[in-house]
PDB file of C-alpha atoms in Angstrom:
ATOM      1  CA  MET A1325       0.046   0.232   0.158  1.00  0.00           C
ATOM      2  CA  LYS A1326       1.490   3.639  -0.904  1.00  0.00           C
ATOM      3  CA  VAL A1327       0.299   6.666  -0.112  1.00  0.00           C
ATOM      4  CA  ARG A1328       1.365   9.770  -2.228  1.00  0.00           C
ATOM      5  CA  THR A1329       0.443  13.212  -3.900  1.00  0.00           C
ATOM      6  CA  ALA A1330      -2.253  12.610  -6.804  1.00  0.00           C
ATOM      7  CA  ILE A1331      -0.619  13.651 -10.002  1.00  0.00           C
ATOM      8  CA  GLU A1332      -2.694  14.865 -13.395  1.00  0.00           C
ATOM      9  CA  LYS A1333      -2.875  11.321 -14.793  1.00  0.00           C
ATOM     10  CA  ASP A1334      -5.185  10.209 -12.005  1.00  0.00           C
ATOM     11  CA  ILE A1335      -7.911  12.274 -12.993  1.00  0.00           C
ATOM     12  CA  PRO A1336      -9.802   9.667 -14.138  1.00  0.00           C
ATOM     13  CA  ASP A1337      -9.503   7.986 -10.949  1.00  0.00           C
ATOM     14  CA  ILE A1338     -10.216  10.807  -8.874  1.00  0.00           C
ATOM     15  CA  LEU A1339     -13.328  11.643 -10.334  1.00  0.00           C
ATOM     16  CA  ALA A1340     -14.437   7.987 -10.121  1.00  0.00           C
ATOM     17  CA  LEU A1341     -13.683   8.210  -6.549  1.00  0.00           C
ATOM     18  CA  ILE A1342     -15.540  11.274  -5.829  1.00  0.00           C
ATOM     19  CA  ARG A1343     -18.499   9.345  -7.758  1.00  0.00           C
ATOM     20  CA  GLY A1344     -17.989   6.628  -5.086  1.00  0.00           C
ATOM     21  CA  LYS A1345     -18.078   8.919  -2.599  1.00  0.00           C
ATOM     22  CA  ALA A1346     -21.034  10.846  -3.711  1.00  0.00           C
ATOM     23  CA  GLU A1347     -23.213   7.494  -4.433  1.00  0.00           C
ATOM     24  CA  PHE A1348     -22.221   6.052  -0.643  1.00  0.00           C
ATOM     25  CA  ASP A1349     -23.439   9.949   0.655  1.00  0.00           C
ATOM     26  CA  GLY A1350     -26.532   9.012  -1.253  1.00  0.00           C
ATOM     27  CA  CYS A1351     -26.454  12.266  -3.464  1.00  0.00           C
ATOM     28  CA  LEU A1352     -24.713  10.877  -6.767  1.00  0.00           C
ATOM     29  CA  GLU A1353     -27.521  13.397  -8.453  1.00  0.00           C
ATOM     30  CA  GLN A1354     -25.734  16.466  -6.905  1.00  0.00           C
ATOM     31  CA  LEU A1355     -22.085  15.682  -8.373  1.00  0.00           C
ATOM     32  CA  ARG A1356     -21.275  18.290 -10.879  1.00  0.00           C
ATOM     33  CA  SER A1357     -17.524  17.588 -11.169  1.00  0.00           C
ATOM     34  CA  GLY A1358     -15.867  16.525 -14.599  1.00  0.00           C
ATOM     35  CA  GLU A1359     -12.302  15.827 -15.374  1.00  0.00           C
ATOM     36  CA  GLU A1360     -11.762  19.233 -16.464  1.00  0.00           C
ATOM     37  CA  ASP A1361     -12.997  20.502 -13.223  1.00  0.00           C
ATOM     38  CA  ILE A1362     -10.729  18.122 -10.901  1.00  0.00           C
ATOM     39  CA  LYS A1363      -7.668  19.335 -13.536  1.00  0.00           C
ATOM     40  CA  ASN A1364      -8.693  23.278 -13.257  1.00  0.00           C
ATOM     41  CA  ALA A1365      -9.007  22.644  -9.807  1.00  0.00           C
ATOM     42  CA  PHE A1366      -6.334  20.313  -8.346  1.00  0.00           C
ATOM     43  CA  PHE A1367      -3.562  20.659 -11.137  1.00  0.00           C
ATOM     44  CA  ILE A1368      -2.972  25.002 -11.558  1.00  0.00           C
ATOM     45  CA  GLU A1369      -0.481  27.035  -9.946  1.00  0.00           C
ATOM     46  CA  ASN A1370      -2.370  27.975  -7.033  1.00  0.00           C
ATOM     47  CA  PRO A1371      -4.540  24.907  -6.573  1.00  0.00           C
ATOM     48  CA  LYS A1372      -8.229  25.352  -4.884  1.00  0.00           C
ATOM     49  CA  ALA A1373      -7.824  21.943  -3.379  1.00  0.00           C
ATOM     50  CA  LYS A1374      -5.233  19.133  -3.060  1.00  0.00           C
ATOM     51  CA  ALA A1375      -5.357  15.384  -3.085  1.00  0.00           C
ATOM     52  CA  LEU A1376      -3.875  12.327  -1.689  1.00  0.00           C
ATOM     53  CA  VAL A1377      -4.525   8.683  -3.115  1.00  0.00           C
ATOM     54  CA  VAL A1378      -3.615   5.534  -2.001  1.00  0.00           C
ATOM     55  CA  GLU A1379      -3.075   2.522  -4.041  1.00  0.00           C
ATOM     56  CA  THR A1380      -2.428  -1.159  -3.994  1.00  0.00           C
ATOM     57  CA  ASN A1381      -0.495  -3.160  -7.056  1.00  0.00           C
ATOM     58  CA  GLY A1382      -0.414   0.075  -8.623  1.00  0.00           C
ATOM     59  CA  LYS A1383      -4.080   0.804  -8.464  1.00  0.00           C
ATOM     60  CA  VAL A1384      -5.712   3.821  -6.833  1.00  0.00           C
ATOM     61  CA  ILE A1385      -8.101   2.257  -4.205  1.00  0.00           C
ATOM     62  CA  GLY A1386      -8.917   5.423  -2.035  1.00  0.00           C
ATOM     63  CA  ILE A1387      -8.893   9.236  -1.538  1.00  0.00           C
ATOM     64  CA  ALA A1388      -8.080  12.149   0.732  1.00  0.00           C
ATOM     65  CA  THR A1389      -9.113  15.737  -0.779  1.00  0.00           C
ATOM     66  CA  TYR A1390      -8.240  18.814   1.344  1.00  0.00           C
ATOM     67  CA  TYR A1391      -7.038  22.568   1.563  1.00  0.00           C
ATOM     68  CA  GLU A1392      -6.028  24.860   3.796  1.00  0.00           C
ATOM     69  CA  ILE A1393      -7.804  26.888   6.688  1.00  0.00           C
ATOM     70  CA  TYR A1394      -7.331  28.968   9.274  1.00  0.00           C
ATOM     71  CA  SER A1395      -8.450  29.271  13.055  1.00  0.00           C
ATOM     72  CA  THR A1396      -8.354  32.595  14.503  1.00  0.00           C
ATOM     73  CA  PHE A1397      -9.607  30.500  17.971  1.00  0.00           C
ATOM     74  CA  ILE A1398      -5.991  28.855  18.133  1.00  0.00           C
ATOM     75  CA  ALA A1399      -3.972  31.167  15.744  1.00  0.00           C
ATOM     76  CA  LYS A1400      -2.733  28.582  13.566  1.00  0.00           C
ATOM     77  CA  PRO A1401      -3.418  26.955  10.378  1.00  0.00           C
ATOM     78  CA  GLY A1402      -5.253  23.862   9.848  1.00  0.00           C
ATOM     79  CA  ILE A1403      -6.476  21.602   7.164  1.00  0.00           C
ATOM     80  CA  TRP A1404     -10.290  20.834   6.210  1.00  0.00           C
ATOM     81  CA  LEU A1405     -10.478  17.185   5.269  1.00  0.00           C
ATOM     82  CA  ASP A1406     -13.171  17.373   2.307  1.00  0.00           C
ATOM     83  CA  ASP A1407     -13.478  13.854   0.892  1.00  0.00           C
ATOM     84  CA  LEU A1408     -12.182  10.936   2.431  1.00  0.00           C
ATOM     85  CA  PHE A1409     -12.965   7.725   0.556  1.00  0.00           C
ATOM     86  CA  VAL A1410     -11.996   4.315   0.213  1.00  0.00           C
ATOM     87  CA  TYR A1411     -13.680   1.549  -2.600  1.00  0.00           C
ATOM     88  CA  ALA A1412     -16.122  -0.744  -0.417  1.00  0.00           C
ATOM     89  CA  GLY A1413     -13.871  -3.950  -1.325  1.00  0.00           C
ATOM     90  CA  SER A1414     -10.622  -1.980   0.065  1.00  0.00           C
ATOM     91  CA  ARG A1415     -11.593  -1.048   3.316  1.00  0.00           C
ATOM     92  CA  GLN A1416     -10.364  -2.637   6.596  1.00  0.00           C
ATOM     93  CA  SER A1417      -7.319  -2.698   4.728  1.00  0.00           C
ATOM     94  CA  GLY A1418      -5.743   0.074   6.667  1.00  0.00           C
ATOM     95  CA  ALA A1419      -6.230   2.156   2.940  1.00  0.00           C
ATOM     96  CA  GLY A1420      -8.191   5.283   5.199  1.00  0.00           C
ATOM     97  CA  LYS A1421      -5.963   5.214   8.629  1.00  0.00           C
ATOM     98  CA  ALA A1422      -2.960   5.505   5.918  1.00  0.00           C
ATOM     99  CA  LEU A1423      -4.490   8.493   4.302  1.00  0.00           C
ATOM    100  CA  ILE A1424      -5.223  10.523   7.529  1.00  0.00           C
ATOM    101  CA  LYS A1425      -1.799   9.476   8.575  1.00  0.00           C
ATOM    102  CA  ALA A1426      -0.435  11.334   5.569  1.00  0.00           C
ATOM    103  CA  LEU A1427      -2.379  14.240   6.153  1.00  0.00           C
ATOM    104  CA  CYS A1428      -1.626  14.044   9.429  1.00  0.00           C
ATOM    105  CA  TRP A1429       2.491  14.590   8.421  1.00  0.00           C
ATOM    106  CA  ILE A1430       1.365  17.376   5.925  1.00  0.00           C
ATOM    107  CA  ALA A1431      -0.191  19.184   8.899  1.00  0.00           C
ATOM    108  CA  LYS A1432       2.623  19.068  10.925  1.00  0.00           C
ATOM    109  CA  GLU A1433       4.829  19.949   8.537  1.00  0.00           C
ATOM    110  CA  GLN A1434       3.012  23.323   7.717  1.00  0.00           C
ATOM    111  CA  GLY A1435       2.336  23.767  11.741  1.00  0.00           C
ATOM    112  CA  CYS A1436      -1.114  23.324  11.451  1.00  0.00           C
ATOM    113  CA  GLY A1437      -3.443  23.222  14.682  1.00  0.00           C
ATOM    114  CA  ARG A1438      -5.866  20.722  13.483  1.00  0.00           C
ATOM    115  CA  ILE A1439      -7.614  18.956  10.769  1.00  0.00           C
ATOM    116  CA  ASP A1440     -11.262  19.224  10.618  1.00  0.00           C
ATOM    117  CA  TRP A1441     -13.984  17.774   8.576  1.00  0.00           C
ATOM    118  CA  ILE A1442     -17.714  16.433   8.428  1.00  0.00           C
ATOM    119  CA  VAL A1443     -19.250  13.001   9.142  1.00  0.00           C
ATOM    120  CA  ALA A1444     -23.179  12.307   8.914  1.00  0.00           C
ATOM    121  CA  ARG A1445     -24.683  11.178  11.772  1.00  0.00           C
ATOM    122  CA  ASP A1446     -25.766   8.069  10.068  1.00  0.00           C
ATOM    123  CA  ASN A1447     -22.456   6.774   8.880  1.00  0.00           C
ATOM    124  CA  SER A1448     -21.779   4.701  12.117  1.00  0.00           C
ATOM    125  CA  SER A1449     -18.664   2.872  10.477  1.00  0.00           C
ATOM    126  CA  GLY A1450     -17.368   6.127   9.404  1.00  0.00           C
ATOM    127  CA  ARG A1451     -17.707   7.422  12.916  1.00  0.00           C
ATOM    128  CA  GLN A1452     -16.307   4.388  14.732  1.00  0.00           C
ATOM    129  CA  PHE A1453     -13.019   4.984  12.402  1.00  0.00           C
ATOM    130  CA  TYR A1454     -12.546   8.352  13.203  1.00  0.00           C
ATOM    131  CA  GLU A1455     -13.258   7.668  16.892  1.00  0.00           C
ATOM    132  CA  SER A1456     -10.759   4.935  16.738  1.00  0.00           C
ATOM    133  CA  ILE A1457      -8.025   7.169  15.072  1.00  0.00           C
ATOM    134  CA  GLY A1458      -8.632   9.795  17.726  1.00  0.00           C
ATOM    135  CA  ALA A1459     -10.925  12.036  16.872  1.00  0.00           C
ATOM    136  CA  HIS A1460     -13.772  13.962  18.497  1.00  0.00           C
ATOM    137  CA  ILE A1461     -16.654  14.093  16.768  1.00  0.00           C
ATOM    138  CA  PHE A1462     -18.923  17.003  17.692  1.00  0.00           C
ATOM    139  CA  GLU A1463     -22.306  16.774  18.438  1.00  0.00           C
ATOM    140  CA  GLU A1464     -23.531  19.852  18.999  1.00  0.00           C
ATOM    141  CA  VAL A1465     -22.295  21.742  16.098  1.00  0.00           C
ATOM    142  CA  ARG A1466     -24.690  21.997  13.047  1.00  0.00           C
ATOM    143  CA  HIS A1467     -23.381  21.985   9.424  1.00  0.00           C
ATOM    144  CA  SER A1468     -24.426  25.285   7.981  1.00  0.00           C
ATOM    145  CA  ARG A1469     -24.480  26.153   4.015  1.00  0.00           C
ATOM    146  CA  LEU A1470     -25.330  28.831   1.415  1.00  0.00           C
ATOM    147  CA  ASP A1471     -25.558  27.231  -2.205  1.00  0.00           C
ATOM    148  CA  GLU A1472     -25.401  29.167  -5.011  1.00  0.00           C
ATOM    149  CA  ASN A1473     -28.675  29.857  -5.319  1.00  0.00           C
ATOM    150  CA  ALA A1474     -29.166  31.373  -1.966  1.00  0.00           C
ATOM    151  CA  ILE A1475     -25.917  33.409  -2.480  1.00  0.00           C
ATOM    152  CA  ASN A1476     -27.746  34.825  -5.745  1.00  0.00           C
ATOM    153  CA  GLN A1477     -30.509  35.627  -4.193  1.00  0.00           C
ATOM    154  CA  LEU A1478     -28.919  37.007  -0.925  1.00  0.00           C
ATOM    155  CA  LEU A1479     -27.004  39.054  -3.208  1.00  0.00           C
ATOM    156  CA  ARG A1480     -30.333  40.411  -5.185  1.00  0.00           C
ATOM    157  CA  ALA A1481     -32.023  40.848  -1.704  1.00  0.00           C
TER     158      ALA A1481
END
């Protein structure tokens, strides 16, 4: 098993993994990303996001996508883990933990104070995994979002 930074030739695998994550989350109809979108987000001079992939026998089986954040509370940068996904047949192999561990090394190198992400309430296996690696799950925090439509409506108001 090998974790590495994603490269441009991984774009089809990245998109397939993101599609797998959308299916797992039950929101495939919301997926809008295509290969060109992935290229323009991850593989430009100042990328909007970054990705790590994990592979076994030369086959990509999992992904962690992330970007930099900053916490005014702790006065340190952090990492937002946007997607963590391992194909079902490769779960329990250590691939997810390997991706998180690689992300921890990046956080340490960048002087980050934390890594944050969201886990669905009904994702019991994900919650168990995150707790097993030492993550604290904040039950009292609610995820909020203004989608593109809401942004446009608010700007017109």
